[in-house]
XYZ file of N, CA and C in Angstrom:
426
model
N 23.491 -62.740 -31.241
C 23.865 -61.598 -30.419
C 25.101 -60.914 -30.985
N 25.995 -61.885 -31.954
C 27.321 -61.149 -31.999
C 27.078 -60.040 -33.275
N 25.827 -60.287 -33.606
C 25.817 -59.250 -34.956
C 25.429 -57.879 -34.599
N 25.016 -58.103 -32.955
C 24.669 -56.808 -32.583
C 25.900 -56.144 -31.699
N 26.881 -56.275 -31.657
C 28.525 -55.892 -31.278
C 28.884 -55.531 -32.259
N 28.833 -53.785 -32.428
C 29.982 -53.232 -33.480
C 31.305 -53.348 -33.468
N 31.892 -54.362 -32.449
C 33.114 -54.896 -33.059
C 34.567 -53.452 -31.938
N 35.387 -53.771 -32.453
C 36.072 -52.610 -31.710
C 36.328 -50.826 -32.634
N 35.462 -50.376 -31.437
C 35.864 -48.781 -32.074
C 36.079 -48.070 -31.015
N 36.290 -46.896 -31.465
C 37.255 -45.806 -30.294
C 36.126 -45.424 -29.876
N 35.984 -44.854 -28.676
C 34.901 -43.675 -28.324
C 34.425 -42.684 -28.982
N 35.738 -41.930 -29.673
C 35.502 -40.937 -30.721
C 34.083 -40.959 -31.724
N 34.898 -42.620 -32.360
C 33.700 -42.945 -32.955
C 32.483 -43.157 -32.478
N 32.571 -43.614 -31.344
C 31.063 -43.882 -30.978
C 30.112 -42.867 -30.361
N 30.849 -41.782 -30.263
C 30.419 -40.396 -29.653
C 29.631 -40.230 -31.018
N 30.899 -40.257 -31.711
C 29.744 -39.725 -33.322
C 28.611 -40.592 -34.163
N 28.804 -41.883 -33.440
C 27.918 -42.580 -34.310
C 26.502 -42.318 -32.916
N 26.693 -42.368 -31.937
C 25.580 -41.892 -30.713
C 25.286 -40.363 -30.718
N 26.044 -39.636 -31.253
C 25.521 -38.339 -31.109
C 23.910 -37.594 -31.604
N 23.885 -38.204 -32.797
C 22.674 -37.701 -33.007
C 21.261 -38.641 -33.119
N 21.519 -39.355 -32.727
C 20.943 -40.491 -31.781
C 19.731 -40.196 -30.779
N 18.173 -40.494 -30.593
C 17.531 -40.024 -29.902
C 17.856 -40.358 -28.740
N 17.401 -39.949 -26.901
C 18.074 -40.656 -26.259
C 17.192 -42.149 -25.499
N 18.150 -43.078 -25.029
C 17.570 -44.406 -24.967
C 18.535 -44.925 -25.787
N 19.073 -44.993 -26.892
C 19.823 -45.363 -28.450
C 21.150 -45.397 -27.719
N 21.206 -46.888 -27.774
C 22.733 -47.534 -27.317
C 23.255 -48.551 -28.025
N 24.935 -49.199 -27.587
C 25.285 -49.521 -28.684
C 26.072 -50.461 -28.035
N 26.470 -51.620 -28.403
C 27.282 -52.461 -27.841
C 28.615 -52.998 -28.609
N 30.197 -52.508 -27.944
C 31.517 -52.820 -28.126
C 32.240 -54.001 -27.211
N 33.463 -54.311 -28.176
C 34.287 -54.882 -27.353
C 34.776 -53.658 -26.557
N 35.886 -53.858 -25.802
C 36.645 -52.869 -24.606
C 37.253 -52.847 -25.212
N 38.435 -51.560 -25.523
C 40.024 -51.288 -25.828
C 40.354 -51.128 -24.452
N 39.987 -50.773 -23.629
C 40.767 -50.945 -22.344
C 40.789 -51.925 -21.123
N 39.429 -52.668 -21.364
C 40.106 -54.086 -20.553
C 41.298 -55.187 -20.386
N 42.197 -55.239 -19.824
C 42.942 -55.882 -19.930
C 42.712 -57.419 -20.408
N 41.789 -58.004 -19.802
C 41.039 -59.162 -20.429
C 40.346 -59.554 -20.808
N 39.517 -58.051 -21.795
C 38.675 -58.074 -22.788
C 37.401 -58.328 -22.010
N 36.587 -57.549 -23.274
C 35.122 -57.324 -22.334
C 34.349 -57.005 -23.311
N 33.218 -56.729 -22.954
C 32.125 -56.049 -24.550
C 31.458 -54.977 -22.787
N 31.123 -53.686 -23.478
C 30.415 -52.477 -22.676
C 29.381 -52.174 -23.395
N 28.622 -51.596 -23.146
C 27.756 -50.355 -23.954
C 27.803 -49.074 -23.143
N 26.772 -48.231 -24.448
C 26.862 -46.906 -24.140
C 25.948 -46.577 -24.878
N 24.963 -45.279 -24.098
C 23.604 -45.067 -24.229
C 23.598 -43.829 -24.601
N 22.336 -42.770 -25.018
C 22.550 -41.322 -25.109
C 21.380 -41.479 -24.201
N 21.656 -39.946 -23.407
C 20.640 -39.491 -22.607
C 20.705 -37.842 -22.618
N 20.045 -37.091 -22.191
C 19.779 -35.521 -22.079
C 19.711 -35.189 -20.314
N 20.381 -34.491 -20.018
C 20.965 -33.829 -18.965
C 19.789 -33.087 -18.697
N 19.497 -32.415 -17.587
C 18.269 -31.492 -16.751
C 18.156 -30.501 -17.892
N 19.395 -29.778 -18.290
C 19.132 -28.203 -18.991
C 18.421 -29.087 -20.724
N 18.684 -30.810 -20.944
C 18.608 -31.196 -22.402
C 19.241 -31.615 -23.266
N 20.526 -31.034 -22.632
C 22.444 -31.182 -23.656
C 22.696 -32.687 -23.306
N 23.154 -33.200 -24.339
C 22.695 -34.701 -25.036
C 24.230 -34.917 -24.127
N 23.973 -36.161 -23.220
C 25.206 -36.755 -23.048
C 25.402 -38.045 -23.393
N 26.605 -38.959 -23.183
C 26.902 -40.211 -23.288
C 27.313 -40.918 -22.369
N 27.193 -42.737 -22.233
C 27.336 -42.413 -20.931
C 28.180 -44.111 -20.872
N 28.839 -44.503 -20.570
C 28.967 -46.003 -21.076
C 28.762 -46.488 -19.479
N 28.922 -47.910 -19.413
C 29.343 -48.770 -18.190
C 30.902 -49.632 -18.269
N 31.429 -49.803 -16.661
C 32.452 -50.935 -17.433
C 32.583 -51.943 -17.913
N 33.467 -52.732 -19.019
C 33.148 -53.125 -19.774
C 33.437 -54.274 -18.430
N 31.774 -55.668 -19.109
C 31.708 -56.976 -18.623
C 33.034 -58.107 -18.823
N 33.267 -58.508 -18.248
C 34.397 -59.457 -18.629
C 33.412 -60.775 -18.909
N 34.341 -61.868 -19.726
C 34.104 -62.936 -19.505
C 33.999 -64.244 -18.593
N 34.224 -63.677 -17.711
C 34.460 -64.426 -16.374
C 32.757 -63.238 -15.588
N 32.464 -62.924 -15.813
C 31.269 -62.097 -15.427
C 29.938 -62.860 -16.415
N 30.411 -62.920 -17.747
C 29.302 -63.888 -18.608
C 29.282 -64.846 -18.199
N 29.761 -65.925 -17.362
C 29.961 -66.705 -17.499
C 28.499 -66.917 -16.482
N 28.553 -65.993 -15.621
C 27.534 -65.854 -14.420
C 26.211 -65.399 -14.535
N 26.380 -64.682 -15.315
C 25.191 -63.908 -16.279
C 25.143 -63.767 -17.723
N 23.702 -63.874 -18.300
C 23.920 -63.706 -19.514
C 24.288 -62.565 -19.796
N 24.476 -61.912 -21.283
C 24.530 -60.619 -21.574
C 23.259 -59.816 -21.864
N 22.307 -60.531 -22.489
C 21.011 -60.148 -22.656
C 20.388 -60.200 -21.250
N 20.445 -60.916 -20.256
C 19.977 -60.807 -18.958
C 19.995 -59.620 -18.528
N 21.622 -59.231 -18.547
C 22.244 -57.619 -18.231
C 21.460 -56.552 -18.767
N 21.141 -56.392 -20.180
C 20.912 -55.137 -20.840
C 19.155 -55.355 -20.406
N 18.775 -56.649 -20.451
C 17.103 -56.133 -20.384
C 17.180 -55.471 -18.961
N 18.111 -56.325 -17.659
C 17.528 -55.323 -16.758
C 18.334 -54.188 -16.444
N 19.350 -53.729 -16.855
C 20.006 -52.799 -16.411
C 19.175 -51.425 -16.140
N 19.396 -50.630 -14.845
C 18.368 -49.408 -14.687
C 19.663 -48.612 -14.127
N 18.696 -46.967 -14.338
C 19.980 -46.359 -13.513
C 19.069 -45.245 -12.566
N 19.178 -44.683 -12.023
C 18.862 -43.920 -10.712
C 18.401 -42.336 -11.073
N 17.157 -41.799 -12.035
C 17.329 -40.662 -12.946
C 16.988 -39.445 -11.442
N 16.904 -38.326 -11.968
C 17.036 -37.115 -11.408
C 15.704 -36.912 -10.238
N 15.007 -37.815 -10.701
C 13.913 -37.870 -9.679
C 13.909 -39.184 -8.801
N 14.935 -39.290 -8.731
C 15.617 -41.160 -7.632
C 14.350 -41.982 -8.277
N 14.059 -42.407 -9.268
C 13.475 -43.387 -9.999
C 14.553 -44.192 -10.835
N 14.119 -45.233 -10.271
C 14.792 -46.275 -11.512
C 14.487 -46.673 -13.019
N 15.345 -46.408 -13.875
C 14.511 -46.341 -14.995
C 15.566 -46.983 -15.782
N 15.386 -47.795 -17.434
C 15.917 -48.432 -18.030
C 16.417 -47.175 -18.628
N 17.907 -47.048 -19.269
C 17.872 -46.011 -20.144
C 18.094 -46.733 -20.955
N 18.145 -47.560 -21.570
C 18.514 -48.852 -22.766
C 17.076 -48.942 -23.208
N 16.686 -48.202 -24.395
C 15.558 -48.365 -25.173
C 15.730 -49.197 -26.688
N 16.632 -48.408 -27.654
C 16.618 -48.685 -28.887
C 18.031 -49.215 -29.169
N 18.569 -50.597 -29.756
C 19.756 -51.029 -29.815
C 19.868 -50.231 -31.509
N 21.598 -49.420 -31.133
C 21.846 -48.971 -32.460
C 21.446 -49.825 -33.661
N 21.105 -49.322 -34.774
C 20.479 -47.759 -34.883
C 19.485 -47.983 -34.339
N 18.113 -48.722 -34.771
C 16.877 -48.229 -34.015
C 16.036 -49.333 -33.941
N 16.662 -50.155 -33.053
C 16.006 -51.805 -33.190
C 15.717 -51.326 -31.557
N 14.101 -51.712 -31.323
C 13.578 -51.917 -29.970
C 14.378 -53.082 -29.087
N 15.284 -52.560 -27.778
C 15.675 -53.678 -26.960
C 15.125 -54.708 -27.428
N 13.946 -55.077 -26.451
C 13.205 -56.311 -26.530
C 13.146 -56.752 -27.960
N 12.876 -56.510 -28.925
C 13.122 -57.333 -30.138
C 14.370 -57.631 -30.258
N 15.344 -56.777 -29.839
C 17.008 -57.705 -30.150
C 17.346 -58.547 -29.518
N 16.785 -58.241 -28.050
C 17.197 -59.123 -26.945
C 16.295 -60.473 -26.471
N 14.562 -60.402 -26.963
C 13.960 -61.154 -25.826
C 14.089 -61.862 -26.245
N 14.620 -62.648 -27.910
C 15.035 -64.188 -28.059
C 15.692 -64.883 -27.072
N 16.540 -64.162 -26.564
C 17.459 -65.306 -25.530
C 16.803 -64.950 -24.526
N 15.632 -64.666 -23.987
C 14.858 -64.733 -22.920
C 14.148 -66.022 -22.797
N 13.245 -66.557 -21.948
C 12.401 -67.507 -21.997
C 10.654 -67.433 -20.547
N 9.584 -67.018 -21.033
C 9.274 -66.950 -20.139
C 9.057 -67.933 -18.761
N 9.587 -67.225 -17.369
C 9.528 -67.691 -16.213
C 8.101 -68.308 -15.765
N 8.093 -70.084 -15.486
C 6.992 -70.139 -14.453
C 6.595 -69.328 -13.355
N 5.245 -68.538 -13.489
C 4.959 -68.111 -12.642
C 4.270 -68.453 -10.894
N 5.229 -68.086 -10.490
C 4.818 -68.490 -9.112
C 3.885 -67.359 -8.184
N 3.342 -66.234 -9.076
C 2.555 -65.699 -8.139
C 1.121 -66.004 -8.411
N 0.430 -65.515 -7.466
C -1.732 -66.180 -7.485
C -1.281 -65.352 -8.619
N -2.828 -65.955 -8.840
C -3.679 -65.561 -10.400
C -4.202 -63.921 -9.584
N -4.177 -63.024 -10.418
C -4.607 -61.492 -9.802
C -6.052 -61.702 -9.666
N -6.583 -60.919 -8.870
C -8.425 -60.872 -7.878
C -8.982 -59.957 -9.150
N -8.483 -58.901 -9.171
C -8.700 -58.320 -10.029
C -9.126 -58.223 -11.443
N -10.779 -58.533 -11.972
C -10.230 -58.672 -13.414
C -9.542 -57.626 -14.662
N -10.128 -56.967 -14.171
C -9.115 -55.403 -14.787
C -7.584 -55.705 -15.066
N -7.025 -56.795 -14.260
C -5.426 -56.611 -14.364
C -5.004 -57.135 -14.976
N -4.035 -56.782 -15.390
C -3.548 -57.471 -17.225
C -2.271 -58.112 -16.166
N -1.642 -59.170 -16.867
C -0.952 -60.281 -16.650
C 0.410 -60.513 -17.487
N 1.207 -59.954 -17.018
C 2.297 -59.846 -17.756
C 3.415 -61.130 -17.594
N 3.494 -61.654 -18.680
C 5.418 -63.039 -18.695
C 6.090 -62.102 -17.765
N 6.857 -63.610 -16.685
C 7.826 -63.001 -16.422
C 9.405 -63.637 -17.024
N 10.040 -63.057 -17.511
C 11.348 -63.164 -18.623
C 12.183 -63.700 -18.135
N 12.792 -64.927 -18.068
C 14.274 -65.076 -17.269
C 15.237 -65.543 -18.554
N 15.983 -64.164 -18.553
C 16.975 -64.591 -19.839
C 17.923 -66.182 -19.741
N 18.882 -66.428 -20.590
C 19.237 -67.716 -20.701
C 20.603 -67.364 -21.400
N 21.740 -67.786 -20.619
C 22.820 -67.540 -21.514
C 23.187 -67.681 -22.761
N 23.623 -66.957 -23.624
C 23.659 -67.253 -25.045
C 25.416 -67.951 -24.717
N 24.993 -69.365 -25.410
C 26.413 -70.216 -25.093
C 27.725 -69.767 -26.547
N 27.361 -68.939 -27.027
C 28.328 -68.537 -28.281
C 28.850 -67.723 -27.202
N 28.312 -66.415 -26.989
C 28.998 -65.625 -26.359
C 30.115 -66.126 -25.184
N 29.785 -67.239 -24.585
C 30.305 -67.541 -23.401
C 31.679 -68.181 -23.837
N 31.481 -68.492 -25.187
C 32.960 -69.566 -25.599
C 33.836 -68.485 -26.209
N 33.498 -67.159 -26.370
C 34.722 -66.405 -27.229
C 35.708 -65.753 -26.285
N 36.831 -65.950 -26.939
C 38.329 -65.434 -26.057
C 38.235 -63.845 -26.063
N 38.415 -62.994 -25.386
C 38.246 -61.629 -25.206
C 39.686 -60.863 -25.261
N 40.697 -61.990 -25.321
C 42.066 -61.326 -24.974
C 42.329 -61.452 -26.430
């Protein structure tokens, strides 16, 4: 996971390294402004009129990993789009690696506890319950 943390950069930079970026295309930092250190991301998305914005979250502390994984976080993170739908905006981890291929290693699929579907038409999907990555959990953030 830590190879996918560009490490600490300014926003500046990451405006420019996300700018021309399709949107979905996010990127994962340490914090310069957590006081006790954190790793955030930040996604591109297009606004109603199209005009490309950026958008980060605050950054997770380590005392927050400790509770959750980090890959847990990004597979499900959703946000609330213009039509009150919930939707992942976390598609492609910078530059252009599909989430799920960066992330679903530290996943594991969940015993399923629901019936078998009536339906044969219905396709049958894993359900994912990520698993803390124990590297991440041991690094000092300060």
């Amino acid at each position: 996971l830590d190879r996918y943390i560009l490490g600490f950069i300014s926003k500046e930079r990451e405006r420019a390294i996300l700018g021309t970026k399709p949107p979905g295309t996010f990127l994962l930092r340490f914090s310069e402004s957590s006081k006790e250190g954190g790793i955030t991301f930040t996604w591109v998305e297009k606004d109603i009129s199209g005009k490309t914005q950026i958008q980060s979250v605050e950054p997770y502390t380590k005392q927050q990993l400790n509770n959750m994984s980090f890959a847990e976080i990004i597979m499900g993170y959703k946000i609330m789009d213009a039509t009150n739908i919930l939707v992942s905006p976390l598609v492609y981890l910078y530059p252009d690696i599909p989430k799920e291929e960066a992330f679903s290693k530290y996943c594991r699929p969940e015993s399923q506890e629901h019936p078998e579907p009536t339906d044969p038409g219905s396709s049958r999907l894993p359900i994912l319950k990520c698993i803390p990555y124990p590297e991440l959990l041991k690094w000092n953030f300060s």
